[in-house]
Tab-separated table of C-alpha atoms and ligand atoms in Angstrom:
chain	number	residue	atom	x	y	z
A	1	MET	CA	-38.585	-18.454	-13.280
A	2	LEU	CA	-35.303	-16.027	-13.530
A	3	GLU	CA	-31.969	-16.839	-14.206
A	4	LEU	CA	-29.032	-14.242	-14.624
A	5	TYR	CA	-25.929	-16.149	-16.394
A	6	SER	CA	-22.570	-14.386	-16.375
A	7	VAL	CA	-24.117	-10.742	-16.849
A	8	SER	CA	-21.998	-7.995	-16.639
A	9	SER	CA	-23.459	-4.491	-16.676
A	10	GLY	CA	-22.753	-0.809	-15.286
A	11	TYR	CA	-23.050	3.245	-16.468
A	12	GLY	CA	-21.683	3.890	-19.455
A	13	ARG	CA	-18.106	2.907	-19.328
A	14	LEU	CA	-17.877	2.295	-16.199
A	15	PRO	CA	-18.377	-1.225	-15.003
A	16	VAL	CA	-20.210	-2.324	-11.629
A	17	LEU	CA	-21.552	-5.720	-12.160
A	18	PHE	CA	-19.067	-8.364	-13.048
A	19	ASP	CA	-19.977	-12.266	-14.452
A	20	ILE	CA	-23.161	-12.447	-12.470
A	21	ASN	CA	-24.541	-15.757	-12.097
A	22	PHE	CA	-28.040	-15.485	-10.277
A	23	SER	CA	-31.665	-17.277	-10.089
A	24	VAL	CA	-34.924	-16.461	-8.183
A	25	ALA	CA	-37.739	-19.848	-8.123
A	26	PRO	CA	-41.036	-19.097	-7.910
A	27	GLY	CA	-41.996	-18.868	-4.216
A	28	GLU	CA	-38.533	-18.495	-3.366
A	29	LEU	CA	-37.698	-15.063	-1.021
A	30	VAL	CA	-33.836	-13.824	-1.365
A	31	ALA	CA	-31.840	-11.687	0.728
A	32	VAL	CA	-29.476	-9.700	-1.332
A	33	LEU	CA	-26.823	-8.224	1.082
A	34	GLY	CA	-23.577	-6.424	1.021
A	35	PRO	CA	-22.037	-2.811	1.505
A	36	ASN	CA	-22.817	0.303	0.239
A	37	GLY	CA	-21.285	0.514	-3.340
A	38	ALA	CA	-21.447	-3.051	-3.843
A	39	GLY	CA	-23.544	-2.885	-6.735
A	40	LYS	CA	-27.049	-4.040	-4.721
A	41	SER	CA	-29.329	-1.615	-6.883
A	42	THR	CA	-27.533	-1.841	-10.015
A	43	LEU	CA	-28.077	-5.976	-10.049
A	44	LEU	CA	-32.083	-4.900	-9.271
A	45	LYS	CA	-31.945	-2.195	-12.050
A	46	THR	CA	-30.286	-4.870	-14.691
A	47	ILE	CA	-32.693	-7.557	-14.020
A	48	LEU	CA	-35.330	-5.227	-14.737
A	49	GLY	CA	-33.863	-3.356	-17.675
A	50	VAL	CA	-33.282	0.158	-16.572
A	51	VAL	CA	-29.672	-0.700	-16.778
A	52	PRO	CA	-28.347	-2.561	-19.614
A	53	ALA	CA	-26.502	-5.871	-19.492
A	54	SER	CA	-23.160	-5.128	-21.508
A	55	ARG	CA	-22.485	-9.126	-21.441
A	56	GLY	CA	-24.548	-12.602	-20.416
A	57	THR	CA	-28.044	-13.489	-20.553
A	58	ILE	CA	-31.060	-12.854	-18.459
A	59	VAL	CA	-33.941	-14.987	-18.751
A	60	PHE	CA	-37.542	-14.691	-17.386
A	61	ASP	CA	-40.390	-17.431	-17.635
A	62	ARG	CA	-37.944	-19.316	-20.128
A	63	THR	CA	-37.912	-16.302	-22.153
A	64	ARG	CA	-34.146	-14.126	-23.195
A	65	VAL	CA	-35.432	-10.382	-22.127
A	66	THR	CA	-31.645	-9.207	-22.116
A	67	HIS	CA	-32.197	-6.340	-24.473
A	68	GLU	CA	-36.149	-6.115	-23.766
A	69	PRO	CA	-36.203	-2.804	-22.053
A	70	ALA	CA	-37.708	-2.356	-19.075
A	71	SER	CA	-41.038	-1.686	-20.167
A	72	GLY	CA	-41.484	-5.361	-21.269
A	73	ARG	CA	-39.943	-6.643	-18.414
A	74	PHE	CA	-42.404	-5.027	-16.824
A	75	VAL	CA	-45.414	-6.516	-18.975
A	76	ARG	CA	-44.015	-9.655	-18.302
A	77	GLY	CA	-44.134	-9.163	-14.414
A	78	ILE	CA	-41.347	-8.011	-12.971
A	79	ALA	CA	-41.690	-5.084	-10.584
A	80	LEU	CA	-39.345	-2.852	-8.631
A	81	SER	CA	-39.875	-0.873	-5.806
A	82	PRO	CA	-36.728	1.588	-5.877
A	83	GLU	CA	-34.406	2.796	-3.335
A	84	GLY	CA	-35.931	5.578	-1.474
A	85	ARG	CA	-39.177	4.356	-2.536
A	86	ARG	CA	-39.935	6.996	-4.425
A	87	ILE	CA	-43.650	7.663	-3.354
A	88	PHE	CA	-45.597	11.175	-4.572
A	89	VAL	CA	-45.925	12.860	-1.145
A	90	ASN	CA	-48.220	15.348	-2.804
A	91	LEU	CA	-50.877	12.652	-4.060
A	92	THR	CA	-52.855	10.634	-2.038
A	93	VAL	CA	-52.485	6.903	-0.911
A	94	ARG	CA	-54.662	5.538	-4.015
A	95	GLU	CA	-53.338	8.070	-6.351
A	96	ASN	CA	-50.017	6.523	-5.346
A	97	LEU	CA	-51.329	3.024	-6.110
A	98	VAL	CA	-52.598	3.742	-8.898
A	99	THR	CA	-49.640	5.403	-10.219
A	100	GLY	CA	-48.061	1.272	-10.502
A	101	SER	CA	-51.192	0.395	-12.857
A	102	SER	CA	-50.202	2.025	-16.150
A	103	GLY	CA	-50.570	-0.627	-18.781
A	104	VAL	CA	-52.043	-3.160	-16.344
A	105	ALA	CA	-56.097	-4.499	-16.949
A	106	PRO	CA	-58.015	-2.366	-15.046
A	107	ASP	CA	-59.791	-5.314	-13.331
A	108	VAL	CA	-56.323	-7.020	-12.548
A	109	ALA	CA	-54.979	-3.266	-10.847
A	110	ALA	CA	-58.755	-3.373	-8.842
A	111	ARG	CA	-57.775	-6.800	-7.438
A	112	GLN	CA	-54.374	-6.159	-6.780
A	113	MET	CA	-55.438	-2.729	-4.871
A	114	GLU	CA	-57.451	-4.459	-2.658
A	115	ARG	CA	-55.015	-7.291	-1.755
A	116	ALA	CA	-52.556	-4.316	-0.585
A	117	PHE	CA	-55.183	-3.166	1.809
A	118	GLU	CA	-55.438	-6.530	2.994
A	119	LEU	CA	-51.991	-6.644	3.543
A	120	PHE	CA	-51.998	-3.438	4.675
A	121	PRO	CA	-54.610	-2.259	5.934
A	122	VAL	CA	-53.478	0.758	7.218
A	123	LEU	CA	-53.324	1.898	3.565
A	124	GLY	CA	-57.291	0.773	3.238
A	125	GLU	CA	-57.678	3.340	6.326
A	126	ARG	CA	-55.930	6.040	4.702
A	127	GLN	CA	-56.447	6.099	0.749
A	128	GLY	CA	-57.749	9.788	0.458
A	129	GLN	CA	-54.560	10.679	2.796
A	130	ARG	CA	-51.615	12.708	1.446
A	131	ALA	CA	-48.992	9.909	1.430
A	132	GLY	CA	-46.463	12.276	2.825
A	133	SER	CA	-48.680	12.113	5.869
A	134	LEU	CA	-47.919	8.677	6.083
A	135	SER	CA	-44.913	7.038	8.856
A	136	GLY	CA	-41.720	5.900	7.116
A	137	GLY	CA	-43.111	2.390	7.507
A	138	GLU	CA	-46.422	3.376	6.174
A	139	GLN	CA	-44.511	4.826	3.010
A	140	GLN	CA	-42.568	1.224	2.569
A	141	MET	CA	-46.097	-0.511	2.821
A	142	LEU	CA	-47.287	2.124	0.238
A	143	ALA	CA	-44.167	1.212	-2.200
A	144	ILE	CA	-44.548	-2.301	-1.956
A	145	GLY	CA	-48.254	-1.959	-2.475
A	146	ARG	CA	-48.047	0.149	-5.214
A	147	ALA	CA	-45.239	-2.543	-6.907
A	148	LEU	CA	-47.816	-5.266	-6.394
A	149	VAL	CA	-50.481	-3.437	-8.046
A	150	SER	CA	-49.516	-4.809	-11.572
A	151	ALA	CA	-49.838	-8.214	-10.142
A	152	PRO	CA	-46.023	-8.975	-10.457
A	153	ARG	CA	-44.312	-12.663	-10.405
A	154	LEU	CA	-41.070	-11.415	-9.189
A	155	LEU	CA	-41.083	-8.318	-6.688
A	156	MET	CA	-37.813	-6.545	-5.851
A	157	ILE	CA	-37.374	-4.320	-3.157
A	158	ASP	CA	-34.544	-2.103	-2.639
A	159	GLU	CA	-33.198	-1.258	1.104
A	160	LEU	CA	-36.101	-2.241	2.528
A	161	SER	CA	-35.373	-1.537	6.114
A	162	MET	CA	-33.535	1.754	5.110
A	163	GLY	CA	-35.066	4.096	8.102
A	164	LEU	CA	-37.213	2.099	10.080
A	165	ALA	CA	-37.545	0.620	13.148
A	166	PRO	CA	-36.482	-3.014	13.682
A	167	LEU	CA	-39.866	-4.067	14.573
A	168	VAL	CA	-41.670	-2.539	11.282
A	169	VAL	CA	-39.238	-4.302	9.660
A	170	ALA	CA	-40.002	-7.387	10.544
A	171	GLY	CA	-43.793	-6.916	10.153
A	172	LEU	CA	-42.776	-6.153	6.252
A	173	TYR	CA	-40.516	-9.186	6.646
A	174	GLU	CA	-43.489	-11.803	7.890
A	175	THR	CA	-45.821	-10.090	5.044
A	176	LEU	CA	-43.433	-10.780	2.127
A	177	ARG	CA	-42.784	-13.994	3.629
A	178	ILE	CA	-46.809	-14.717	3.030
A	179	LEU	CA	-46.379	-13.456	-0.632
A	180	ALA	CA	-43.549	-15.989	-1.611
A	181	ASP	CA	-45.644	-18.785	-0.018
A	182	GLU	CA	-48.252	-17.888	-2.068
A	183	GLY	CA	-45.571	-18.194	-5.241
A	184	LEU	CA	-43.969	-14.567	-6.022
A	185	ALA	CA	-40.396	-14.784	-6.133
A	186	VAL	CA	-39.678	-11.981	-3.800
A	187	VAL	CA	-35.919	-10.075	-4.041
A	188	VAL	CA	-35.143	-8.027	-0.960
A	189	VAL	CA	-31.799	-5.672	-0.700
A	190	ASP	CA	-30.626	-4.420	2.710
A	191	GLN	CA	-27.762	-3.388	4.232
A	192	PHE	CA	-28.474	-5.223	7.460
A	193	ALA	CA	-28.699	-8.942	7.611
A	194	SER	CA	-30.394	-9.602	11.066
A	195	LYS	CA	-34.394	-9.472	10.421
A	196	MET	CA	-33.877	-11.113	7.293
A	197	LEU	CA	-32.153	-14.017	7.505
A	198	ALA	CA	-34.991	-15.770	9.936
A	199	VAL	CA	-37.583	-15.526	7.096
A	200	ALA	CA	-35.333	-15.467	3.441
A	201	ASP	CA	-34.924	-19.070	1.677
A	202	ARG	CA	-31.808	-17.809	0.366
A	203	ALA	CA	-29.178	-14.668	1.334
A	204	CYS	CA	-26.206	-13.501	-1.298
A	205	VAL	CA	-23.803	-10.998	-0.708
A	206	VAL	CA	-22.843	-8.827	-3.118
A	207	GLU	CA	-19.353	-6.903	-2.828
A	208	LYS	CA	-17.573	-4.770	-5.603
A	209	GLY	CA	-19.334	-5.567	-8.124
A	210	ARG	CA	-19.478	-10.154	-7.953
A	211	ILE	CA	-21.449	-12.375	-5.952
A	212	VAL	CA	-19.074	-13.167	-3.253
A	213	LEU	CA	-21.678	-15.486	-1.290
A	214	ASP	CA	-24.978	-17.496	-2.294
A	215	GLY	CA	-26.964	-20.030	-0.250
A	216	THR	CA	-29.709	-20.906	2.289
A	217	GLY	CA	-30.197	-18.783	5.566
A	218	GLU	CA	-28.783	-21.217	7.524
A	219	GLU	CA	-25.212	-22.012	5.252
A	220	ASN	CA	-24.838	-18.556	5.091
A	221	GLN	CA	-26.228	-17.280	8.798
A	222	ALA	CA	-23.290	-17.576	10.686
A	223	GLU	CA	-20.645	-16.253	7.816
A	224	LEU	CA	-23.258	-13.292	7.380
A	225	LEU	CA	-24.032	-12.580	11.168
A	226	ALA	CA	-19.847	-13.234	12.047
A	227	GLY	CA	-19.841	-10.096	9.579
A	228	ALA	CA	-16.267	-10.377	9.040
A	229	ALA	CA	-16.045	-10.631	5.329
A	230	VAL	CA	-18.585	-7.773	4.500
A	231	GLY	CA	-18.698	-5.315	7.423
A	232	LEU	CA	-22.654	-6.062	7.804
A	233	ASP	CA	-24.481	-4.222	10.394
A	234	ARG	CA	-24.669	-7.110	12.880
A	235	LYS	CA	-28.159	-5.554	14.731
B	301	ADP	N1	-26.541	6.277	-12.314
B	301	ADP	C1	-25.017	5.994	-11.825
B	301	ADP	N2	-24.219	6.320	-12.741
B	301	ADP	C2	-23.126	6.063	-12.671
B	301	ADP	N3	-22.713	5.389	-11.558
B	301	ADP	C3	-23.686	4.872	-10.387
B	301	ADP	C4	-24.684	4.673	-11.126
B	301	ADP	N4	-25.511	4.596	-9.766
B	301	ADP	C5	-24.772	4.194	-9.327
B	301	ADP	N5	-23.011	4.212	-9.824
B	301	ADP	C6	-21.778	3.275	-9.175
B	301	ADP	O1	-22.035	1.970	-9.346
B	301	ADP	C7	-21.840	1.400	-8.110
B	301	ADP	C8	-22.883	0.288	-7.749
B	301	ADP	O2	-23.977	1.127	-6.905
B	301	ADP	P1	-24.763	0.781	-6.507
B	301	ADP	O3	-25.577	-0.038	-7.434
B	301	ADP	O4	-25.924	1.520	-6.203
B	301	ADP	O5	-24.887	-0.043	-4.923
B	301	ADP	P2	-25.163	-0.396	-3.886
B	301	ADP	O6	-26.773	-0.199	-4.360
B	301	ADP	O7	-25.121	-1.722	-3.237
B	301	ADP	O8	-25.012	0.772	-2.705
B	301	ADP	C9	-20.738	2.672	-7.269
B	301	ADP	O9	-19.865	2.397	-7.507
B	301	ADP	C10	-22.147	3.990	-7.403
B	301	ADP	O10	-21.096	5.060	-7.525
B	302	MG	MG1	-28.607	1.103	-3.638
């Protein structure tokens, strides 16, 4: 569904990603791991198109989208829940979800909002409350819910577990597993390997702008948990 062939990108004249070959299939849950500054967020932004690729080819749904702006890729079904979640703390839960629906057919958005409430019942219970009153885990649910409102086929989440308790993170991964099993392609960036390897179909490690490891959880697990190459947290 998504393929990157020899993609490089960066900011202005600063190169960040080098020769990235990466793919995600429908129903696949892929974990992208790696140390701070490795280029994980840049990879997601390059896939969405907010950072342009300077070399290589990006294909989504058999269409070359390498030079298509992010708005066009969003319409095709690529959604990103950004690092830091970026929810609007002074808007209500429902209003935050609505911000994910611009350009989305109203019936689709309404259906997807119900789906978000089904996956995360606490959002439904608190839809009239200020988003700033939610816990960190609930705010992450809201960020994911907002990304789901556009009915994406590729869902990308940056720094899923940042600041959250392990049990909360495990719950979020279970929900992402359900979504992937329904056919959604899911890419999750995290700094910590632990919780994710049990549910992910594949794990990739980005280091200094290159993918240095890409394989199924089992293949990678020993190497990742050893953490030797990448200095990943072992918790
Ligand atoms: N907006 C930006 N402008 C310039 N450089 C950036 C920008 N965002 C990130 N970088 C640089 O790109 C590199 C990779 O950053 P990033 O993709 O955010 O890494 P990660 O998400 O793995 O922590 C870092 O050296 C960072 O300083
Ligand atoms: Mg990042």
